[in-house]
Tab-separated table of C-alpha atoms in Angstrom:
chain	number	residue	atom	x	y	z
A	1247	MET	CA	107.431	141.830	166.555
A	1248	SER	CA	110.562	139.719	166.495
A	1249	PRO	CA	112.804	139.617	163.369
A	1250	GLN	CA	111.598	136.042	162.806
A	1251	GLN	CA	107.934	137.034	162.687
A	1252	PRO	CA	106.627	138.113	159.210
A	1253	HIS	CA	104.894	141.442	158.893
A	1254	PRO	CA	101.080	140.906	159.081
A	1255	LEU	CA	100.623	142.435	155.625
A	1256	LEU	CA	103.278	140.173	154.159
A	1257	PHE	CA	101.717	137.210	155.976
A	1258	ARG	CA	98.287	137.925	154.473
A	1259	LEU	CA	99.886	138.441	151.054
A	1260	ALA	CA	101.689	135.133	151.368
A	1261	GLN	CA	98.440	133.455	152.387
A	1262	GLY	CA	96.716	135.009	149.404
A	1263	LEU	CA	99.414	133.845	147.011
A	1264	LEU	CA	99.307	130.381	148.549
A	1265	ALA	CA	95.535	130.259	148.217
A	1266	THR	CA	95.753	131.473	144.634
A	1267	GLY	CA	98.393	128.890	143.919
A	1268	LEU	CA	96.221	126.139	145.362
A	1269	ALA	CA	93.280	127.385	143.389
A	1270	LEU	CA	95.288	127.373	140.201
A	1271	GLY	CA	96.670	123.972	141.061
A	1272	SER	CA	93.173	122.722	141.785
A	1273	ALA	CA	91.906	124.182	138.519
A	1274	ARG	CA	94.671	122.465	136.617
A	1275	ALA	CA	94.025	119.218	138.454
A	1276	ALA	CA	90.320	119.421	137.592
A	1277	GLU	CA	90.780	119.907	133.845
A	1278	LEU	CA	90.755	116.748	131.737
A	1279	ASN	CA	91.150	116.123	128.042
A	1280	LEU	CA	88.954	113.404	126.566
A	1281	TRP	CA	89.244	112.014	123.036
A	1282	VAL	CA	86.228	110.210	121.626
A	1283	MET	CA	85.235	108.972	118.192
A	1284	SER	CA	82.515	110.445	116.038
A	1285	THR	CA	79.761	107.935	116.751
A	1286	THR	CA	76.616	110.081	116.853
A	1287	GLU	CA	75.411	112.746	114.422
A	1288	GLN	CA	76.234	115.501	116.934
A	1289	GLN	CA	79.008	114.038	119.026
A	1290	GLN	CA	80.109	117.234	120.797
A	1291	ALA	CA	76.569	118.120	121.856
A	1292	ASP	CA	75.808	114.553	122.907
A	1293	MET	CA	78.979	114.364	124.978
A	1294	ARG	CA	78.073	117.614	126.736
A	1295	GLU	CA	74.699	116.093	127.597
A	1296	LEU	CA	76.231	112.789	128.643
A	1297	LEU	CA	78.772	114.478	130.919
A	1298	LYS	CA	76.271	116.775	132.647
A	1299	PRO	CA	75.568	114.542	135.692
A	1300	HIS	CA	79.275	113.934	136.277
A	1301	LEU	CA	80.154	117.607	135.969
A	1302	ALA	CA	77.282	118.534	138.282
A	1303	ALA	CA	78.656	116.134	140.883
A	1304	ASN	CA	82.170	117.496	140.356
A	1305	PRO	CA	81.710	121.266	139.897
A	1306	ALA	CA	85.453	121.985	139.888
A	1307	LEU	CA	85.992	119.610	136.983
A	1308	ARG	CA	86.317	120.694	133.381
A	1309	VAL	CA	86.375	118.183	130.525
A	1310	ASN	CA	87.643	119.218	127.110
A	1311	VAL	CA	86.184	116.849	124.502
A	1312	THR	CA	87.964	116.267	121.204
A	1313	VAL	CA	86.050	114.293	118.548
A	1314	LEU	CA	88.065	112.148	116.136
A	1315	ASN	CA	86.911	110.591	112.889
A	1316	TRP	CA	87.303	106.837	112.732
A	1317	GLU	CA	89.091	107.027	109.376
A	1318	SER	CA	91.973	109.154	110.717
A	1319	ALA	CA	91.890	108.327	114.420
A	1320	TRP	CA	94.372	105.448	114.323
A	1321	ALA	CA	97.212	107.713	113.144
A	1322	LYS	CA	96.410	110.332	115.795
A	1323	VAL	CA	96.079	107.796	118.598
A	1324	THR	CA	99.370	106.058	117.810
A	1325	ALA	CA	101.107	109.426	117.424
A	1326	ALA	CA	99.837	110.432	120.864
A	1327	ALA	CA	100.932	107.105	122.307
A	1328	ALA	CA	104.417	107.447	120.835
A	1329	SER	CA	104.911	111.057	121.893
A	1330	GLY	CA	103.312	110.901	125.327
A	1331	GLN	CA	101.309	114.007	124.415
A	1332	GLY	CA	97.862	112.467	124.456
A	1333	PRO	CA	94.684	113.186	126.399
A	1334	ASP	CA	93.909	111.989	129.910
A	1335	VAL	CA	91.132	109.611	128.823
A	1336	ILE	CA	90.976	108.123	125.348
A	1337	GLU	CA	88.467	106.030	123.420
A	1338	LEU	CA	90.061	103.081	121.650
A	1339	GLY	CA	88.461	100.785	119.117
A	1340	SER	CA	88.228	97.278	120.513
A	1341	THR	CA	90.953	96.054	118.138
A	1342	TRP	CA	93.334	98.852	119.155
A	1343	VAL	CA	93.841	98.202	122.869
A	1344	PRO	CA	96.492	95.442	122.451
A	1345	ALA	CA	98.608	97.544	120.101
A	1346	VAL	CA	98.430	100.787	122.100
A	1347	SER	CA	99.041	99.021	125.404
A	1348	SER	CA	102.064	97.306	123.840
A	1349	MET	CA	103.477	100.767	123.167
A	1350	GLY	CA	103.480	101.344	126.938
A	1351	ALA	CA	101.081	104.265	126.576
A	1352	LEU	CA	98.203	103.088	128.768
A	1353	GLU	CA	97.785	103.008	132.538
A	1354	SER	CA	96.781	99.555	133.721
A	1355	ILE	CA	93.442	99.174	135.494
A	1356	GLY	CA	94.168	97.710	138.938
A	1357	ALA	CA	92.267	94.964	140.730
A	1358	GLN	CA	90.557	97.398	143.127
A	1359	GLN	CA	89.468	99.604	140.243
A	1360	GLN	CA	88.057	96.579	138.418
A	1361	ARG	CA	86.105	95.617	141.558
A	1362	GLU	CA	84.638	99.116	141.705
A	1363	LEU	CA	83.117	98.465	138.264
A	1364	GLY	CA	81.873	95.001	139.170
A	1365	GLY	CA	84.816	93.122	137.680
A	1366	ALA	CA	85.015	91.208	134.435
A	1367	GLN	CA	81.733	89.422	135.183
A	1368	ALA	CA	79.858	92.728	134.908
A	1369	PHE	CA	80.636	93.008	131.168
A	1370	MET	CA	80.031	91.012	128.000
A	1371	PRO	CA	82.845	88.425	128.018
A	1372	VAL	CA	83.778	89.029	124.373
A	1373	MET	CA	84.141	92.747	124.993
A	1374	TRP	CA	86.134	92.223	128.193
A	1375	SER	CA	88.543	90.007	126.228
A	1376	THR	CA	89.452	93.056	124.133
A	1377	THR	CA	90.753	95.020	127.131
A	1378	HIS	CA	94.082	93.222	127.235
A	1379	ARG	CA	96.441	91.172	125.106
A	1380	HIS	CA	95.904	87.430	125.104
A	1381	ASP	CA	99.401	86.974	126.565
A	1382	ASP	CA	99.180	89.745	129.175
A	1383	PRO	CA	96.694	89.462	132.072
A	1384	LYS	CA	96.904	93.181	132.862
A	1385	ILE	CA	93.753	95.128	131.979
A	1386	TYR	CA	94.327	98.388	130.122
A	1387	ALA	CA	90.830	99.586	129.218
A	1388	VAL	CA	87.163	99.254	130.148
A	1389	PRO	CA	84.477	98.418	127.542
A	1390	TRP	CA	82.262	101.443	126.841
A	1391	TYR	CA	79.878	100.438	124.044
A	1392	ALA	CA	79.479	97.620	121.554
A	1393	ASP	CA	77.958	96.911	118.177
A	1394	ALA	CA	76.956	93.747	116.427
A	1395	ARG	CA	76.160	93.310	112.754
A	1396	ALA	CA	73.074	91.889	111.108
A	1397	ALA	CA	71.022	91.960	107.909
A	1398	PHE	CA	68.677	94.879	107.346
A	1399	TYR	CA	66.153	93.883	104.691
A	1400	ARG	CA	63.146	95.420	102.933
A	1401	THR	CA	60.011	93.561	103.977
A	1402	ASP	CA	57.995	95.011	101.067
A	1403	VAL	CA	60.540	93.721	98.536
A	1404	PHE	CA	60.597	90.254	100.026
A	1405	LYS	CA	56.792	90.171	100.019
A	1406	LYS	CA	56.509	91.287	96.386
A	1407	ALA	CA	59.127	88.726	95.316
A	1408	GLY	CA	57.315	86.002	97.247
A	1409	VAL	CA	60.288	85.232	99.478
A	1410	ASP	CA	59.806	84.206	103.103
A	1411	PRO	CA	62.556	85.913	105.153
A	1412	ARG	CA	62.693	82.962	107.554
A	1413	ASP	CA	63.687	80.716	104.663
A	1414	ALA	CA	65.923	83.288	103.032
A	1415	PHE	CA	68.159	83.791	106.068
A	1416	ALA	CA	68.186	80.130	107.104
A	1417	ASN	CA	71.496	79.182	105.494
A	1418	TRP	CA	73.937	80.112	102.739
A	1419	GLY	CA	72.141	78.086	100.092
A	1420	SER	CA	68.700	79.557	100.755
A	1421	PHE	CA	70.140	83.048	101.024
A	1422	LYS	CA	71.748	82.850	97.584
A	1423	GLN	CA	68.473	81.552	96.102
A	1424	ALA	CA	66.523	84.348	97.761
A	1425	MET	CA	68.873	87.021	96.429
A	1426	GLN	CA	68.579	85.571	92.916
A	1427	LYS	CA	64.792	85.712	93.167
A	1428	ILE	CA	64.665	89.219	94.606
A	1429	ASN	CA	67.207	90.868	92.317
A	1430	GLY	CA	65.524	93.395	90.050
A	1431	THR	CA	62.186	93.447	91.877
A	1432	GLU	CA	60.348	96.693	91.114
A	1433	ILE	CA	59.140	98.910	93.922
A	1434	ALA	CA	57.347	102.148	92.980
A	1435	GLY	CA	58.563	101.700	89.379
A	1436	LYS	CA	62.191	101.345	90.401
A	1437	LYS	CA	64.238	98.144	90.187
A	1438	ILE	CA	66.030	97.245	93.353
A	1439	ALA	CA	69.278	95.277	93.599
A	1440	ALA	CA	69.251	92.227	95.819
A	1441	LEU	CA	72.268	93.060	97.947
A	1442	GLY	CA	74.495	96.040	98.648
A	1443	TYR	CA	77.989	95.914	100.064
A	1444	PRO	CA	81.093	98.052	99.537
A	1445	GLY	CA	84.324	97.035	97.853
A	1446	LYS	CA	87.941	97.916	98.419
A	1447	ASN	CA	87.346	101.625	99.074
A	1448	ASP	CA	85.825	100.860	102.459
A	1449	TRP	CA	87.782	100.518	105.706
A	1450	ASN	CA	85.226	97.937	106.880
A	1451	VAL	CA	86.180	95.233	104.363
A	1452	VAL	CA	87.675	92.946	107.030
A	1453	HIS	CA	84.729	93.547	109.388
A	1454	ASN	CA	82.288	92.826	106.549
A	1455	MET	CA	83.870	89.468	105.744
A	1456	ALA	CA	84.557	88.328	109.310
A	1457	PRO	CA	81.072	86.887	110.087
A	1458	TRP	CA	81.118	84.838	106.863
A	1459	ILE	CA	84.599	83.478	107.583
A	1460	TRP	CA	83.680	82.490	111.139
A	1461	SER	CA	80.352	80.992	110.025
A	1462	ALA	CA	82.256	78.753	107.610
A	1463	GLY	CA	84.516	77.540	110.439
A	1464	GLY	CA	87.448	79.699	109.385
A	1465	ASP	CA	89.414	82.305	111.310
A	1466	PHE	CA	92.017	84.988	110.818
A	1467	LEU	CA	94.821	83.432	112.852
A	1468	SER	CA	95.886	79.924	113.755
A	1469	ALA	CA	94.925	78.583	117.191
A	1470	ASP	CA	98.317	79.588	118.640
A	1471	ARG	CA	97.882	83.087	117.116
A	1472	LYS	CA	101.286	82.883	115.453
A	1473	ARG	CA	100.257	82.386	111.814
A	1474	SER	CA	97.655	83.704	109.432
A	1475	ALA	CA	94.726	81.383	108.704
A	1476	LEU	CA	93.265	83.464	105.894
A	1477	ASN	CA	94.288	80.888	103.282
A	1478	ALA	CA	92.730	77.943	105.148
A	1479	THR	CA	90.035	76.056	103.230
A	1480	GLU	CA	87.136	77.335	105.350
A	1481	ALA	CA	88.198	80.982	105.120
A	1482	VAL	CA	88.679	80.770	101.353
A	1483	GLN	CA	85.261	79.143	100.941
A	1484	ALA	CA	83.710	82.067	102.810
A	1485	ILE	CA	85.561	84.661	100.732
A	1486	VAL	CA	84.495	82.945	97.513
A	1487	TYR	CA	80.893	82.744	98.699
A	1488	TYR	CA	80.812	86.400	99.761
A	1489	THR	CA	82.394	87.744	96.582
A	1490	SER	CA	80.235	85.504	94.389
A	1491	PHE	CA	77.279	87.824	94.948
A	1492	ALA	CA	79.174	90.594	93.170
A	1493	ALA	CA	80.532	88.222	90.508
A	1494	GLU	CA	76.981	87.041	89.729
A	1495	GLY	CA	75.522	90.538	89.514
A	1496	LEU	CA	73.501	90.322	92.713
A	1497	VAL	CA	75.561	93.254	94.033
A	1498	PRO	CA	75.749	96.123	91.514
A	1499	ARG	CA	79.296	96.881	90.324
A	1500	GLY	CA	78.719	100.508	91.288
A	1501	ALA	CA	78.293	99.501	94.913
A	1502	LEU	CA	81.843	98.148	94.949
A	1503	GLU	CA	83.173	101.679	94.480
A	1504	LYS	CA	81.365	102.951	97.579
A	1505	ASP	CA	82.035	102.901	101.309
A	1506	SER	CA	79.799	101.654	104.099
A	1507	GLY	CA	78.113	105.016	104.654
A	1508	GLN	CA	77.205	105.260	100.971
A	1509	ILE	CA	75.840	101.709	100.997
A	1510	GLU	CA	73.651	102.604	103.971
A	1511	SER	CA	72.434	105.686	102.080
A	1512	GLY	CA	71.653	103.394	99.139
A	1513	PHE	CA	69.496	101.248	101.411
A	1514	PHE	CA	67.625	104.324	102.607
A	1515	ASN	CA	67.150	105.428	98.977
A	1516	GLY	CA	65.781	102.081	97.797
A	1517	GLN	CA	68.821	100.838	95.849
A	1518	TYR	CA	69.323	97.576	97.784
A	1519	ALA	CA	66.929	95.052	99.321
A	1520	VAL	CA	69.483	93.791	101.839
A	1521	ILE	CA	72.552	95.229	103.512
A	1522	PHE	CA	74.604	93.984	106.454
A	1523	THR	CA	75.441	96.663	108.985
A	1524	GLY	CA	75.176	97.653	112.636
A	1525	PRO	CA	72.592	99.148	115.002
A	1526	TRP	CA	73.790	102.701	114.423
A	1527	ILE	CA	71.433	103.163	111.449
A	1528	LEU	CA	68.400	102.545	113.698
A	1529	LYS	CA	68.763	106.068	115.013
A	1530	GLN	CA	68.784	107.477	111.474
A	1531	MET	CA	65.647	105.589	110.475
A	1532	ALA	CA	63.832	106.857	113.572
A	1533	THR	CA	64.780	110.506	112.992
A	1534	PRO	CA	62.760	112.845	110.700
A	1535	LYS	CA	64.457	114.117	107.554
A	1536	ALA	CA	64.107	117.655	108.877
A	1537	LYS	CA	66.555	116.642	111.588
A	1538	GLY	CA	68.885	114.782	109.251
A	1539	GLY	CA	67.250	111.352	109.531
A	1540	GLN	CA	65.472	108.922	107.213
A	1541	LEU	CA	62.132	108.441	108.987
A	1542	GLU	CA	59.959	109.259	105.957
A	1543	THR	CA	61.708	106.866	103.553
A	1544	LEU	CA	60.157	103.636	102.291
A	1545	ALA	CA	63.077	101.782	103.824
A	1546	ALA	CA	62.319	103.135	107.309
A	1547	SER	CA	58.685	102.009	106.995
A	1548	ASN	CA	59.465	98.598	105.528
A	1549	PHE	CA	62.509	97.074	107.157
A	1550	ALA	CA	63.306	94.205	109.460
A	1551	ILE	CA	66.441	92.663	110.911
A	1552	ALA	CA	67.742	89.122	110.549
A	1553	PRO	CA	70.882	87.301	111.683
A	1554	TYR	CA	73.506	86.236	109.167
A	1555	PRO	CA	72.459	83.115	107.261
A	1556	ALA	CA	74.104	80.066	108.744
A	1557	GLY	CA	77.219	78.574	107.213
A	1558	LEU	CA	78.585	75.144	107.993
A	1559	LYS	CA	79.586	76.251	111.499
A	1560	GLY	CA	76.686	78.478	112.500
A	1561	ASN	CA	75.944	82.154	112.089
A	1562	ALA	CA	78.419	84.259	114.001
A	1563	THR	CA	78.457	88.028	113.906
A	1564	LEU	CA	81.209	90.521	114.590
A	1565	LEU	CA	80.896	92.011	118.068
A	1566	SER	CA	83.135	95.018	118.350
A	1567	GLY	CA	82.968	98.473	119.832
A	1568	SER	CA	85.068	100.779	121.962
A	1569	SER	CA	86.756	100.946	125.321
A	1570	LEU	CA	87.999	103.832	127.419
A	1571	ALA	CA	91.550	103.970	128.754
A	1572	ILE	CA	93.741	106.309	130.782
A	1573	MET	CA	96.984	107.360	129.191
A	1574	LYS	CA	100.152	107.083	131.230
A	1575	SER	CA	100.980	110.665	130.328
A	1576	SER	CA	97.917	111.951	132.230
A	1577	LYS	CA	98.786	114.287	135.092
A	1578	HIS	CA	95.376	113.760	136.664
A	1579	LYS	CA	94.913	110.032	136.896
A	1580	ALA	CA	92.543	110.091	139.898
A	1581	GLU	CA	90.149	112.453	138.131
A	1582	ALA	CA	90.590	110.518	134.897
A	1583	TRP	CA	89.606	107.287	136.643
A	1584	LYS	CA	86.466	108.921	138.078
A	1585	LEU	CA	85.503	110.096	134.601
A	1586	LEU	CA	86.165	106.681	133.060
A	1587	SER	CA	84.191	104.996	135.868
A	1588	TYR	CA	81.265	107.312	135.282
A	1589	LEU	CA	81.164	106.833	131.494
A	1590	THR	CA	81.406	103.043	131.728
A	1591	GLY	CA	78.797	102.868	134.486
A	1592	ARG	CA	75.295	101.515	133.916
A	1593	GLU	CA	73.397	104.799	133.700
A	1594	ALA	CA	75.872	106.517	131.364
A	1595	GLN	CA	76.000	103.461	129.106
A	1596	LEU	CA	72.218	103.381	128.862
A	1597	ARG	CA	72.073	107.103	128.100
A	1598	TYR	CA	74.762	106.780	125.429
A	1599	SER	CA	72.966	103.809	123.908
A	1600	GLN	CA	69.861	105.971	123.488
A	1601	MET	CA	71.956	108.687	121.829
A	1602	SER	CA	73.903	106.435	119.471
A	1603	SER	CA	71.888	103.198	119.078
A	1604	MET	CA	75.059	101.382	120.090
A	1605	LEU	CA	74.784	98.542	122.583
A	1606	PRO	CA	75.887	98.813	126.203
A	1607	THR	CA	78.690	96.498	127.289
A	1608	ARG	CA	77.526	96.073	130.875
A	1609	LEU	CA	75.258	93.084	131.409
A	1610	ASP	CA	73.075	94.980	133.886
A	1611	ALA	CA	72.528	97.668	131.250
A	1612	MET	CA	71.771	95.109	128.532
A	1613	ASP	CA	68.953	93.770	130.715
A	1614	ASP	CA	67.334	97.169	131.101
A	1615	PRO	CA	63.581	96.817	130.261
A	1616	GLN	CA	63.398	100.258	128.661
A	1617	LEU	CA	66.252	99.403	126.296
A	1618	LYS	CA	64.597	96.130	125.299
A	1619	ARG	CA	61.319	97.892	124.627
A	1620	ASP	CA	62.619	98.729	121.146
A	1621	PRO	CA	62.218	95.402	119.298
A	1622	HIS	CA	65.094	96.155	116.912
A	1623	VAL	CA	67.486	96.935	119.756
A	1624	ALA	CA	66.270	93.793	121.519
A	1625	GLN	CA	67.170	91.809	118.394
A	1626	PHE	CA	70.676	93.222	118.355
A	1627	LEU	CA	71.109	92.476	122.052
A	1628	ALA	CA	70.158	88.860	121.334
A	1629	LEU	CA	72.471	88.671	118.316
A	1630	ALA	CA	75.355	89.999	120.388
A	1631	LYS	CA	75.355	86.702	122.287
A	1632	ASN	CA	76.686	85.024	119.107
A	1633	GLY	CA	79.248	87.745	118.660
A	1634	ARG	CA	82.924	87.093	118.105
A	1635	HIS	CA	85.958	89.337	118.057
A	1636	TYR	CA	89.378	89.171	116.468
A	1637	PRO	CA	92.289	87.669	118.412
A	1638	SER	CA	93.685	90.153	120.913
A	1639	VAL	CA	97.258	90.330	119.643
A	1640	ALA	CA	99.656	93.266	119.693
A	1641	GLY	CA	100.168	93.176	115.936
A	1642	TRP	CA	96.504	93.278	114.982
A	1643	GLY	CA	96.638	96.899	113.801
A	1644	PRO	CA	99.194	96.391	110.990
A	1645	LEU	CA	97.808	92.900	110.385
A	1646	GLU	CA	94.344	94.305	109.717
A	1647	SER	CA	95.899	96.688	107.179
A	1648	VAL	CA	97.363	93.693	105.338
A	1649	TYR	CA	94.012	91.908	105.384
A	1650	LEU	CA	92.186	95.061	104.326
A	1651	LYS	CA	94.418	95.481	101.285
A	1652	ASN	CA	94.308	91.844	100.210
A	1653	LEU	CA	90.614	91.222	100.829
A	1654	GLY	CA	89.825	94.516	99.125
A	1655	SER	CA	91.759	93.400	96.070
A	1656	MET	CA	89.245	90.552	95.639
A	1657	PHE	CA	86.829	93.126	94.275
A	1658	ASP	CA	89.364	94.132	91.620
A	1659	MET	CA	89.416	90.464	90.648
A	1660	VAL	CA	85.617	90.369	90.531
A	1661	GLY	CA	85.676	93.422	88.275
A	1662	GLY	CA	88.273	91.894	85.977
A	1663	VAL	CA	90.830	94.574	86.862
A	1664	ARG	CA	93.200	92.114	88.523
A	1665	GLY	CA	93.194	88.768	86.768
A	1666	LYS	CA	90.250	86.467	86.227
A	1667	TYR	CA	87.947	85.746	89.157
A	1668	SER	CA	87.730	82.090	90.174
A	1669	PRO	CA	87.890	80.062	93.418
A	1670	LEU	CA	91.440	79.004	92.504
A	1671	ALA	CA	92.510	82.593	91.908
A	1672	VAL	CA	91.027	83.595	95.280
A	1673	LYS	CA	92.947	80.774	97.000
A	1674	GLN	CA	96.217	81.812	95.373
A	1675	ALA	CA	95.634	85.440	96.382
A	1676	MET	CA	94.932	84.388	99.965
A	1677	ASP	CA	98.113	82.280	100.021
A	1678	ALA	CA	100.062	85.432	99.170
A	1679	ALA	CA	98.107	87.441	101.738
A	1680	ALA	CA	98.877	84.866	104.450
A	1681	LEU	CA	102.595	85.071	103.717
A	1682	GLU	CA	102.512	88.849	104.025
A	1683	ALA	CA	100.458	88.596	107.228
A	1684	ASP	CA	102.923	86.129	108.763
A	1685	GLN	CA	105.735	88.617	108.217
A	1686	VAL	CA	103.756	91.242	110.127
A	1687	LEU	CA	103.032	88.780	112.926
A	1688	ASN	CA	106.689	87.804	113.194
A	1689	ALA	CA	107.735	91.436	113.384
A	1690	ALA	CA	105.230	92.094	116.171
A	1691	GLN	CA	106.343	89.139	118.329
């Protein structure tokens, strides 16, 4: 044995250490962190089920799932983006992608990767438009699931009040008349309010008003996306119309102190004849109470879905949802891309739709016959075609906070806490809100 040749024992030891090192390296490379929002009743368990096929096909892979609550997720996501200490794959609300990508925190999705998914034409166009800023052609996320909003109404209440739902939801005028006729109808000895919606304590205030503003021909930003349009005539008309239901007692004052989840519970409990919400409550109304659902309630046995009543410019709905993105800080981008590709693929989207009642974003999944077999889901899929989304601007996050605060304050006005409610007072409040919003937009440009 020459001095240059290693001793056989040392050679085997070195081989063993090298193999161990590779194994450790491989293990590290095959461990991903995934952040998702709490969308189903048992998100961790559902994600384990959803990931099973991918993990079976990639036995060396481990995926650590962290579930975030929507209410606090924005702060955690932006903190991760700023620090570079985030997960490998992250779920982002459809309004968040422009802001987080502007922070330089997201890996762009290349042309070849987009082709692997079928390209933009494989997804709902509105949802694909949320994957990048309007002034940046680079794609930073892939749409995962979507939701539209619609009216859920009690068929038994409408029947007892002698109101034809087709007439009631035809337009703004007929809807107001229907709510006036229905308000106070007794079901099982209990009076039911015509309409339920939350007030300023809900983080959905902007989402709740958006369909009405669009249906009136209004919008949130000017056409060049540089100024607020919340004080434009059409937007103000919509805000006055929407808040008038509370001002006229067709929405109980108590409802204005609640959030969206509490309003949905009120619908299940027979407090409201109509609420506007998304497909996620379908799952609850199809699940027995013993398993945390609402199947045995009167509401679950006597409900139907209708589109928003038409304003002067139609009956738009808010189409939003979530996308998945890869963070630049990921050390395992190849594995992260495979995971993202799997979750945004047709089969995984269909499976997740069954778990959550959310809508798939892929057109080939939306056409699935089994999905359309549920008539309520089929209705939402049809409504999604009229869906709109907010402008994809980098400053939307802080801008939405401004809108949330100012639109929420309208309910203080309705309650007499902040001045006297009137169309003129609403216009003046929206003028002030637009000025504040313009400052945010200028800072973001």
